[in-house]
N, CA, C and O atoms as a GROMACS GRO file, in nm:
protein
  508
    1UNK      N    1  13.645   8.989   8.617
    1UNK     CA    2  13.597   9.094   8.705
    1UNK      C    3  13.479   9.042   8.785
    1UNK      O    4  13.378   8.982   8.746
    2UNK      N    5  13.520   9.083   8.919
    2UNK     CA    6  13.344   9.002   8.959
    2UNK      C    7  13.210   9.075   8.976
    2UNK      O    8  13.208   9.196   8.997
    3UNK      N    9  13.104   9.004   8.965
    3UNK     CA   10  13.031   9.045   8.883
    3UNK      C   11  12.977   9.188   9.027
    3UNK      O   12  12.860   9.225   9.012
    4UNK      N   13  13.029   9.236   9.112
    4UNK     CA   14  12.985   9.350   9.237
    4UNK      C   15  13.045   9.436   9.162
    4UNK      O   16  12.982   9.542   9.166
    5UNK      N   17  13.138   9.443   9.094
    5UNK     CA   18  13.232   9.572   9.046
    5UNK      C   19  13.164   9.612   8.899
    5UNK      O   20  13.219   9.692   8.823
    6UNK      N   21  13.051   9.554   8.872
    6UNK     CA   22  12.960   9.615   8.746
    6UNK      C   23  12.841   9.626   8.810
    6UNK      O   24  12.740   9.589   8.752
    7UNK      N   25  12.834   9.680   8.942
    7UNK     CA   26  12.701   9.677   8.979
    7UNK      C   27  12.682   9.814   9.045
    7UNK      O   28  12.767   9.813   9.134
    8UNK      N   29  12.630   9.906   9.050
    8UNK     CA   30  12.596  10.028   9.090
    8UNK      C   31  12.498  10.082   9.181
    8UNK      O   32  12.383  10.098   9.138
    9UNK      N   33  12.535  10.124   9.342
    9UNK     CA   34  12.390  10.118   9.412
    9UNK      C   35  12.417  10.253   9.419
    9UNK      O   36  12.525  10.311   9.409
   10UNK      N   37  12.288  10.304   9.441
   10UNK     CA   38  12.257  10.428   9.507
   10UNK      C   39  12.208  10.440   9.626
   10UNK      O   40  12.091  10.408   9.650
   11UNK      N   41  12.296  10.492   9.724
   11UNK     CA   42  12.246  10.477   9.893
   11UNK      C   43  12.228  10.605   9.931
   11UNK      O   44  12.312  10.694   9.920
   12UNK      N   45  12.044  10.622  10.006
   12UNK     CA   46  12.027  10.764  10.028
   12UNK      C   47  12.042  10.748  10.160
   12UNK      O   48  12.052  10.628  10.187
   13UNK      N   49  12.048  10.821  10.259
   13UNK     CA   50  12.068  10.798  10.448
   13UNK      C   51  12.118  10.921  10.468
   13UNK      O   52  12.231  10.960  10.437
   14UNK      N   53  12.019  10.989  10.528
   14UNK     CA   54  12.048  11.116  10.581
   14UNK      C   55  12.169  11.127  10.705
   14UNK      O   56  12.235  11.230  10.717
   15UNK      N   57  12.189  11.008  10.795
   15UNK     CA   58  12.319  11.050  10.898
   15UNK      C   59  12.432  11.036  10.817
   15UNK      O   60  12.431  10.946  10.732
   16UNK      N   61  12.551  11.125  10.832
   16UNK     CA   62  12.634  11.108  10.728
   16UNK      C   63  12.712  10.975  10.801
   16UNK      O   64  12.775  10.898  10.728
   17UNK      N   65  12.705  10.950  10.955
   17UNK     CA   66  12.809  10.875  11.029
   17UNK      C   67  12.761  10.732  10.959
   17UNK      O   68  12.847  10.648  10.932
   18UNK      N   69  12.630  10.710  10.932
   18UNK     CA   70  12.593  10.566  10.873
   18UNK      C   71  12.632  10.555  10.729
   18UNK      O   72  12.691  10.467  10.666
   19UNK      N   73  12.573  10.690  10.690
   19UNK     CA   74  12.628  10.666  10.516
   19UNK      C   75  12.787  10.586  10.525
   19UNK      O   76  12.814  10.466  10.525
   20UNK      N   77  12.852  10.676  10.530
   20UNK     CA   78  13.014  10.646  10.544
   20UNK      C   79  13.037  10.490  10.598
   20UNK      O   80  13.107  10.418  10.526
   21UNK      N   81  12.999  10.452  10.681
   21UNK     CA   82  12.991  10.266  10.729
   21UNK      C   83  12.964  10.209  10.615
   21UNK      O   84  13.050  10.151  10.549
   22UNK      N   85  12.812  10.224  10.570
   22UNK     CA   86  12.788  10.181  10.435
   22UNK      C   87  12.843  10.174  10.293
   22UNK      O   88  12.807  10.085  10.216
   23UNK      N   89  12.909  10.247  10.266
   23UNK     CA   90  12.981  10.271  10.167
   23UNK      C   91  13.149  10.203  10.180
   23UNK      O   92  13.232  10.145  10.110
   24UNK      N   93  13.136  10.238  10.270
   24UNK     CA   94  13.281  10.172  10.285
   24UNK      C   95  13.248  10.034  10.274
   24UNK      O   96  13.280   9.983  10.166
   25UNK      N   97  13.180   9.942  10.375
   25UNK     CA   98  13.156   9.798  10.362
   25UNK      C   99  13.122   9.751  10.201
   25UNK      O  100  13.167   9.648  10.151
   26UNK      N  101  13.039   9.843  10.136
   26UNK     CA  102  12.967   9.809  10.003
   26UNK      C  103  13.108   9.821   9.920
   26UNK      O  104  13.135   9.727   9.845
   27UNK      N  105  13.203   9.936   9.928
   27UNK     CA  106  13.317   9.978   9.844
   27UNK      C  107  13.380   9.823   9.873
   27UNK      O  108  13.370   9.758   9.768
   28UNK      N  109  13.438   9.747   9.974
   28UNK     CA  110  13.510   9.654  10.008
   28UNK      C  111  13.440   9.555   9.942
   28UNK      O  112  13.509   9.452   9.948
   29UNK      N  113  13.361   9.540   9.895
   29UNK     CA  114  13.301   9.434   9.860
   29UNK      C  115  13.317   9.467   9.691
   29UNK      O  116  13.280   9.377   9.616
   30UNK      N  117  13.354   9.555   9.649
   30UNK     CA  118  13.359   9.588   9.478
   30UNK      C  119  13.235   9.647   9.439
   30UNK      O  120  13.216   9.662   9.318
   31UNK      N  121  13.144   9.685   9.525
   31UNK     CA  122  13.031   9.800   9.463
   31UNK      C  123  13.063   9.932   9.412
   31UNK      O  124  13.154   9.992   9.470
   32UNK      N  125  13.003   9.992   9.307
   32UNK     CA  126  12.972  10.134   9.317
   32UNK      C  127  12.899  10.178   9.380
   32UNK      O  128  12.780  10.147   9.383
   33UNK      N  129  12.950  10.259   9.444
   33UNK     CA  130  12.842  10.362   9.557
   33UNK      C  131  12.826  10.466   9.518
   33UNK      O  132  12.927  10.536   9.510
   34UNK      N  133  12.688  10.529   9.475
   34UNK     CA  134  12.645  10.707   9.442
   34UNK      C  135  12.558  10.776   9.581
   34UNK      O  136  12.436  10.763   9.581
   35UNK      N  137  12.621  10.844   9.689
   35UNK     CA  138  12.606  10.902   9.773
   35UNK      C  139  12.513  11.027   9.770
   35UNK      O  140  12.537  11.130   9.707
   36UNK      N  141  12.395  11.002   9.853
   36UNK     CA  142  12.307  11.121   9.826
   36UNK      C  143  12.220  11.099  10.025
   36UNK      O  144  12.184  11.005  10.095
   37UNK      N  145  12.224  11.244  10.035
   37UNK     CA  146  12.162  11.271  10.185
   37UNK      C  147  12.001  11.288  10.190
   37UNK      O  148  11.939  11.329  10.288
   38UNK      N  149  11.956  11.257  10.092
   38UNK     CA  150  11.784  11.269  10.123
   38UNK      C  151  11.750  11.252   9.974
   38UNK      O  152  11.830  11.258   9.881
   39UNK      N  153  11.570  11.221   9.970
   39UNK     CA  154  11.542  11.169   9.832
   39UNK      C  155  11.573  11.294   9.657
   39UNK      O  156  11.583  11.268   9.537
   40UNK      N  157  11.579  11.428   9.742
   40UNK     CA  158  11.564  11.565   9.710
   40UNK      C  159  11.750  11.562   9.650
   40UNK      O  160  11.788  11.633   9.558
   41UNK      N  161  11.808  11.502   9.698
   41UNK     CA  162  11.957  11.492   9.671
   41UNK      C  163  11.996  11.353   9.602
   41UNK      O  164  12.108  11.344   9.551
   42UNK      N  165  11.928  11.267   9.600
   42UNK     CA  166  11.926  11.137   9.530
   42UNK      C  167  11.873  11.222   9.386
   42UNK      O  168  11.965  11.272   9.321
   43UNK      N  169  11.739  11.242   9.335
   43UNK     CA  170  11.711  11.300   9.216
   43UNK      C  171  11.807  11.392   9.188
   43UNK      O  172  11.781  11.401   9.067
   44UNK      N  173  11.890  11.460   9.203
   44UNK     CA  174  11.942  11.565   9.128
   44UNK      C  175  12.103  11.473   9.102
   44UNK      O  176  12.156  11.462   8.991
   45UNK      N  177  12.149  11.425   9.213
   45UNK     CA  178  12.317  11.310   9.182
   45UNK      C  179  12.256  11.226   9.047
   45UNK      O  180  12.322  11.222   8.943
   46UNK      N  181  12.108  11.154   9.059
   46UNK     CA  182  12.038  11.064   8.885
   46UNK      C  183  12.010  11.135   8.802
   46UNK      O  184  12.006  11.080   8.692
   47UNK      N  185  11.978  11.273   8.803
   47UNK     CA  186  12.010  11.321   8.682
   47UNK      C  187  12.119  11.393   8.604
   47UNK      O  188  12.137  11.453   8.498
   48UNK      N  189  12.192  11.348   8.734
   48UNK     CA  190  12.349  11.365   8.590
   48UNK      C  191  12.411  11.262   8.586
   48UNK      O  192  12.529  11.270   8.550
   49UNK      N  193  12.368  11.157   8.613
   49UNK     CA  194  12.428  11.006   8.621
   49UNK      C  195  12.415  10.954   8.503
   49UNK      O  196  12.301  10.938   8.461
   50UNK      N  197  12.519  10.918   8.426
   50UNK     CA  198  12.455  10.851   8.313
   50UNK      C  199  12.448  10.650   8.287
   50UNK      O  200  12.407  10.590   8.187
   51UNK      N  201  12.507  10.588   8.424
   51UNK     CA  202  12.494  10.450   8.386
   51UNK      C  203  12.389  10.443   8.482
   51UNK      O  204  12.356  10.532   8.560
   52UNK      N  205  12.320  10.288   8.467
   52UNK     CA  206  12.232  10.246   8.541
   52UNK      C  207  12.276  10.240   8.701
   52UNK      O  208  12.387  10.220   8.750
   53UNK      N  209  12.136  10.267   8.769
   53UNK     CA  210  12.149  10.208   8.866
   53UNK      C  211  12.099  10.054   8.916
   53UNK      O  212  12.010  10.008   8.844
   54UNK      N  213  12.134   9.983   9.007
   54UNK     CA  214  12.132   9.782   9.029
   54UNK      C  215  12.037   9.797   9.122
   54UNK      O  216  11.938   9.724   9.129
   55UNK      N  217  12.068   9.920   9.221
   55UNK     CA  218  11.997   9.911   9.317
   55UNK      C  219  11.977  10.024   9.415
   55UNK      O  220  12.064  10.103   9.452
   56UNK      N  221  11.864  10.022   9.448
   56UNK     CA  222  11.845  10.162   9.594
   56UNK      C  223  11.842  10.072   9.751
   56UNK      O  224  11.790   9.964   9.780
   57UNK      N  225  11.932  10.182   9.841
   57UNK     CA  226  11.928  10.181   9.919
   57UNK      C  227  11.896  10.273   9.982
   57UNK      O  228  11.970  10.370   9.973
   58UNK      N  229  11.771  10.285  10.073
   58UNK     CA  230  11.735  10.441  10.142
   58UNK      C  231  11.710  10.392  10.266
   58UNK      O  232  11.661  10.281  10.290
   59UNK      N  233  11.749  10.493  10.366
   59UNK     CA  234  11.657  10.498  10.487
   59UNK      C  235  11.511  10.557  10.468
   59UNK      O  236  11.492  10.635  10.375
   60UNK      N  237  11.406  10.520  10.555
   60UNK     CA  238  11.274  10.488  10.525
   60UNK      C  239  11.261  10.666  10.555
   60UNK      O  240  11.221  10.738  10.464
   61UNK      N  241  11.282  10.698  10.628
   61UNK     CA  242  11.254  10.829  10.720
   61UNK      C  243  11.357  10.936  10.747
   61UNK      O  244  11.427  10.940  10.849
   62UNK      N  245  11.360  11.013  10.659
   62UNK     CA  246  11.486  11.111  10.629
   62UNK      C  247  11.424  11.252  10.599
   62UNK      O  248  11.329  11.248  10.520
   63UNK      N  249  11.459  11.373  10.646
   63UNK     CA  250  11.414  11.494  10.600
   63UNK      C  251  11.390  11.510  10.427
   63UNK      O  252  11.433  11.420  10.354
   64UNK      N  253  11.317  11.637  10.364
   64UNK     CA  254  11.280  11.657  10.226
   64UNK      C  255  11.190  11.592  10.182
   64UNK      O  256  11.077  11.637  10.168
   65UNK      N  257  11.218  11.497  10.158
   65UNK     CA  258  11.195  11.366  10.095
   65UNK      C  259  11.202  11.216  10.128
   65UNK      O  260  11.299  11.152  10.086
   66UNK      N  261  11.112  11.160  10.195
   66UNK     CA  262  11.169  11.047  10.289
   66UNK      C  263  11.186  10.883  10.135
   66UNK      O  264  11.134  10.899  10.025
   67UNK      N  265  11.250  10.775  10.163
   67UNK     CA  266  11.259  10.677  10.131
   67UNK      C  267  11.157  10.625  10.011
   67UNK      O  268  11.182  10.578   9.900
   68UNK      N  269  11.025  10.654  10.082
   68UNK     CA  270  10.913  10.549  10.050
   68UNK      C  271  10.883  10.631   9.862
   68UNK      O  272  10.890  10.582   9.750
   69UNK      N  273  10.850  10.773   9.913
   69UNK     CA  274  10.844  10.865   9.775
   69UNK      C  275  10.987  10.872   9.696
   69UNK      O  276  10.974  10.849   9.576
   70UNK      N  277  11.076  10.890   9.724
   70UNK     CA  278  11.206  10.872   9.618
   70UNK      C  279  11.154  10.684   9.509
   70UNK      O  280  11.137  10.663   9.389
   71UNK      N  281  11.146  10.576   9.658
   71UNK     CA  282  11.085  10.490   9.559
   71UNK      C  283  10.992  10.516   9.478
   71UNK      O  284  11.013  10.521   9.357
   72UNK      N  285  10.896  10.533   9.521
   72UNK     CA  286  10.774  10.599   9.415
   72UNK      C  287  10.845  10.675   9.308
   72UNK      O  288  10.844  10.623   9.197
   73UNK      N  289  10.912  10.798   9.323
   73UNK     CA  290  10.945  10.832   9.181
   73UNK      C  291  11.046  10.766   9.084
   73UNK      O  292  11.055  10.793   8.965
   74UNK      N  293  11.108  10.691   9.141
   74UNK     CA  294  11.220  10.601   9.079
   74UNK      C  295  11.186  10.536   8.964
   74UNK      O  296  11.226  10.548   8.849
   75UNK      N  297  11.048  10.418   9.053
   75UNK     CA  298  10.981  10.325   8.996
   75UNK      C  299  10.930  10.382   8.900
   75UNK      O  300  10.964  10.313   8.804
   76UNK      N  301  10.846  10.501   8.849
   76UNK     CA  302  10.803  10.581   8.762
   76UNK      C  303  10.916  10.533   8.634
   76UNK      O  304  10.877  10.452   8.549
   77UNK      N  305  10.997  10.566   8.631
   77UNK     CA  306  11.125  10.565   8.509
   77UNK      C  307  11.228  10.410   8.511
   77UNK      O  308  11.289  10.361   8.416
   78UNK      N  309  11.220  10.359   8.651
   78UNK     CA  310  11.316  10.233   8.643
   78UNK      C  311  11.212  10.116   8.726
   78UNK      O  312  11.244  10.081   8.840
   79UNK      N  313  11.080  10.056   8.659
   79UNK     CA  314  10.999   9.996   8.746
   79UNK      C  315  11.055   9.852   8.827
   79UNK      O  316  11.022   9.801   8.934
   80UNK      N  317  11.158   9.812   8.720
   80UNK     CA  318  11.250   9.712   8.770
   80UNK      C  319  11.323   9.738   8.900
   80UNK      O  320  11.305   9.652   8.987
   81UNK      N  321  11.385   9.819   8.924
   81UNK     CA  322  11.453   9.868   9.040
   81UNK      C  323  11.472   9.775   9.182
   81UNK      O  324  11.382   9.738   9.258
   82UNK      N  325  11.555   9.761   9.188
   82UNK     CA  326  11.541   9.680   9.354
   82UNK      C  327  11.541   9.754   9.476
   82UNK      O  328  11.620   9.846   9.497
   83UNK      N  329  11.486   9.730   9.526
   83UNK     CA  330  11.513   9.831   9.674
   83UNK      C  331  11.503   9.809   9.782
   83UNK      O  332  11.396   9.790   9.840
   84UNK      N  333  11.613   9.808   9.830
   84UNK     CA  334  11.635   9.766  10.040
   84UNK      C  335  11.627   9.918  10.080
   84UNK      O  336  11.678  10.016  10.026
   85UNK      N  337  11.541   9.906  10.202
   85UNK     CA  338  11.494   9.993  10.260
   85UNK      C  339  11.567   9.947  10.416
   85UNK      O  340  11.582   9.835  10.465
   86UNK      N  341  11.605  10.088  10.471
   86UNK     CA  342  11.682  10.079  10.578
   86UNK      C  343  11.606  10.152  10.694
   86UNK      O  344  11.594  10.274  10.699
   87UNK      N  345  11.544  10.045  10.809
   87UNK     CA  346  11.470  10.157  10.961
   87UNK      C  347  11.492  10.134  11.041
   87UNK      O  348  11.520  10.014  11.038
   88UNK      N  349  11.503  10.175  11.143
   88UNK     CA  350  11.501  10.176  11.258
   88UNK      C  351  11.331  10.130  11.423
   88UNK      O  352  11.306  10.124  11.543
   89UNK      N  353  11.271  10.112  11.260
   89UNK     CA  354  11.155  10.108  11.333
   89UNK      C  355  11.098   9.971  11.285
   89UNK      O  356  11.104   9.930  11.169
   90UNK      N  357  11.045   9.912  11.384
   90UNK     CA  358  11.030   9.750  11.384
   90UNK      C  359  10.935   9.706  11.227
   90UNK      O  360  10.846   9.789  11.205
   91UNK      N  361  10.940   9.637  11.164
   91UNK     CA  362  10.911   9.587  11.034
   91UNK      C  363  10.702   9.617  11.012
   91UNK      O  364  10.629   9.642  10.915
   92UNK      N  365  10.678   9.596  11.171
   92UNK     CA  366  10.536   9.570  11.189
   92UNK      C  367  10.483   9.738  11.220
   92UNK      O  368  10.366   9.775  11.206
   93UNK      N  369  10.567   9.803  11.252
   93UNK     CA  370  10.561   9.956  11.204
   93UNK      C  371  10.525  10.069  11.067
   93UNK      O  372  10.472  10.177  11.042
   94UNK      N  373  10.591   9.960  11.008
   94UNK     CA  374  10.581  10.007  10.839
   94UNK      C  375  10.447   9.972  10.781
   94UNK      O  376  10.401   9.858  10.786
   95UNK      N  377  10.377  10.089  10.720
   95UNK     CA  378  10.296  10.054  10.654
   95UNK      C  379  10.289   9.910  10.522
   95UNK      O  380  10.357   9.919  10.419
   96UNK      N  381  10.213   9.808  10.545
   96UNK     CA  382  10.227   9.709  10.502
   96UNK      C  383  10.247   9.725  10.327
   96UNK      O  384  10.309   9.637  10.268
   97UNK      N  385  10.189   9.849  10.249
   97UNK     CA  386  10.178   9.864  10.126
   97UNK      C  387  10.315   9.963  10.075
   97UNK      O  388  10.339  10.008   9.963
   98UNK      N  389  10.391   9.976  10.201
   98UNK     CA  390  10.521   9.992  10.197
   98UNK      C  391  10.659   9.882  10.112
   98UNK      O  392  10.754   9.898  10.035
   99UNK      N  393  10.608   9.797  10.169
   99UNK     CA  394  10.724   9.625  10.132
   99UNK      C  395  10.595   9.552  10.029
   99UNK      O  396  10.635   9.452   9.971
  100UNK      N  397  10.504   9.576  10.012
  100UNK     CA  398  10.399   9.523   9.916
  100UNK      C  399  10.457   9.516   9.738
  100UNK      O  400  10.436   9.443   9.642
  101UNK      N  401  10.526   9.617   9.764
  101UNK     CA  402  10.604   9.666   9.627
  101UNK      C  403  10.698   9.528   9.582
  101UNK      O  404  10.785   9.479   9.655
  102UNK      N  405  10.668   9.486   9.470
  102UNK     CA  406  10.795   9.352   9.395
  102UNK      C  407  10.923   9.445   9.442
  102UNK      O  408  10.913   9.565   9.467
  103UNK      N  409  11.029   9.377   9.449
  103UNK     CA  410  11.172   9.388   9.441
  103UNK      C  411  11.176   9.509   9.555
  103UNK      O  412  11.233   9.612   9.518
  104UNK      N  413  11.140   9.508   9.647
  104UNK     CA  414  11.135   9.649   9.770
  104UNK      C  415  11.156   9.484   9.882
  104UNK      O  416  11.094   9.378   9.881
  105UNK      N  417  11.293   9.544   9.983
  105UNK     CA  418  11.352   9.454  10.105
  105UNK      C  419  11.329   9.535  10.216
  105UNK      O  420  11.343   9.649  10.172
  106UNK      N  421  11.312   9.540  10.291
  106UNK     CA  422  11.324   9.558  10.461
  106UNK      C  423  11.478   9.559  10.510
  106UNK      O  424  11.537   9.460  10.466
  107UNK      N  425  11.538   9.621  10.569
  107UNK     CA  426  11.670   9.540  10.613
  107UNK      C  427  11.607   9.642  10.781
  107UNK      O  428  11.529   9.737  10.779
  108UNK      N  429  11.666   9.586  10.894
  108UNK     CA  430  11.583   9.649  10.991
  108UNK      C  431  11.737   9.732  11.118
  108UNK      O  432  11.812   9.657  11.180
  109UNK      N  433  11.744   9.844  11.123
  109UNK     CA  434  11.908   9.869  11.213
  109UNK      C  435  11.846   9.817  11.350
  109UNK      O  436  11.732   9.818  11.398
  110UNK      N  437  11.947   9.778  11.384
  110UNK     CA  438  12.100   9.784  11.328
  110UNK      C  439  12.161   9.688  11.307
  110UNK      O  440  12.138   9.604  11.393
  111UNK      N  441  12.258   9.642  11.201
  111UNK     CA  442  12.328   9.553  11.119
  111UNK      C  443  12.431   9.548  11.099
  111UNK      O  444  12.486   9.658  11.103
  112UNK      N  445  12.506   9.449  11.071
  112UNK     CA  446  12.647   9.434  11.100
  112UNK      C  447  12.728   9.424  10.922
  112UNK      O  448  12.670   9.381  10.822
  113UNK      N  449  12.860   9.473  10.928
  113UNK     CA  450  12.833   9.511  10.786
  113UNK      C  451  12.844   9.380  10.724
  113UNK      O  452  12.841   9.391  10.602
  114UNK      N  453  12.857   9.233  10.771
  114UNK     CA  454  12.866   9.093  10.696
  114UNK      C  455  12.689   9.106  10.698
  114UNK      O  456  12.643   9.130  10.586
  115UNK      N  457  12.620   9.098  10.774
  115UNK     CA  458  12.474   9.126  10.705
  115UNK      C  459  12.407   9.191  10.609
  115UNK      O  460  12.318   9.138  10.542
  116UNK      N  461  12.447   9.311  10.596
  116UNK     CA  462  12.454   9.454  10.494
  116UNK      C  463  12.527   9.348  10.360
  116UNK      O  464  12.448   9.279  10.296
  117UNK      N  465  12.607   9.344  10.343
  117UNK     CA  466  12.688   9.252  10.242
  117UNK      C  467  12.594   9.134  10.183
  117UNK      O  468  12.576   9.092  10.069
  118UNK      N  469  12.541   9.096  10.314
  118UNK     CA  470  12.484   8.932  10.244
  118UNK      C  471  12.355   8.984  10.186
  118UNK      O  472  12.327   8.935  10.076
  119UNK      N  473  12.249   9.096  10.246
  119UNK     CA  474  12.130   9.095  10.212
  119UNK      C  475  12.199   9.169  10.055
  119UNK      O  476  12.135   9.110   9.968
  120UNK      N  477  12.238   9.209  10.026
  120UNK     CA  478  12.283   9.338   9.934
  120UNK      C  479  12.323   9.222   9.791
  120UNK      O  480  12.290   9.232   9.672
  121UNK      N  481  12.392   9.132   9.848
  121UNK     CA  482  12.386   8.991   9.722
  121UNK      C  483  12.303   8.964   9.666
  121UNK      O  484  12.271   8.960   9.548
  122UNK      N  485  12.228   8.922   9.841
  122UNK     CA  486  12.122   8.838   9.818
  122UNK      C  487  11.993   8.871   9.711
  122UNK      O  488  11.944   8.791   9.631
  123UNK      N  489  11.962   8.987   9.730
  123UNK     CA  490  11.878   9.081   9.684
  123UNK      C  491  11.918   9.076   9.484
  123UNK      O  492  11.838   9.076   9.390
  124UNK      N  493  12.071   9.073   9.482
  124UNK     CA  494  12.088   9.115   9.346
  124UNK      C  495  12.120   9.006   9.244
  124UNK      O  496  12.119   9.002   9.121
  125UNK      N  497  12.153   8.910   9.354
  125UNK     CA  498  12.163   8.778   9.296
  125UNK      C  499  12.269   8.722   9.276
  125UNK      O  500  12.293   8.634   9.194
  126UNK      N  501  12.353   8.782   9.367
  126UNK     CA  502  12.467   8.756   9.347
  126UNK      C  503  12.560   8.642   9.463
  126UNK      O  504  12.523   8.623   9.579
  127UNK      N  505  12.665   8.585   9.410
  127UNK     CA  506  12.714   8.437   9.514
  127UNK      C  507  12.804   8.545   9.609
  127UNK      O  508  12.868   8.503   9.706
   0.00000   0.00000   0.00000
């Protein structure tokens, strides 16, 4: 089995038209994908989840609950956690104590889904 099809991300992204790209590219590749529209809908899909999650994927800036605080509460309970962060807004935009965080990525839109794929390895360690 290879080793993407034991790996479990959680992708938050409030447009549903991007979610759906994402998931699909990540599904093709042998990921689990757990689908949630804001950080407020990410916490409630993890607490009835019962396997681990490998990895978060959020957009930075989403209604409820944006990106940066879902990380924050994550890290609370899973400090290991990896996390690619998805914006639209140039890298030098982001508060620097944003990506300061161990195991927290940048990925910057827009991206092509062989990029999405490679950072999403890359990140987990995978060939």
């Amino acid at each position: 089995m290879p080793e993407s099809q034991s790996t479990t991300i959680l992708l938050v992204e409030d447009e549903p038209e991007v979610r759906n790209v994402i998931c699909r590219v990540l599904g093709k590749h042998g990921f689990t994908v757990l689908e949630a529209s804001d950080g407020q809908d990410a916490l409630q899909l993890l607490s009835q989840q019962t396997e681990p999650i490998d990895l978060l994927i959020s957009d930075v800036v989403m209604p409820n609950m944006n990106g940066i605080e879902l990380r924050k509460r994550l890290l609370e309970t899973r400090p290991d956690l990896k996390v690619i962060f998805l914006s639209g807004y140039p890298e030098g935009m982001l508060q620097r104590e944003t990506l300061a965080t161990a195991n927290t990525y940048l990925m910057e839109k827009p991206f092509t889904p062989g990029q999405l794929a490679d950072k999403v390895k890359g990140v987990l360690g995978l060939p």
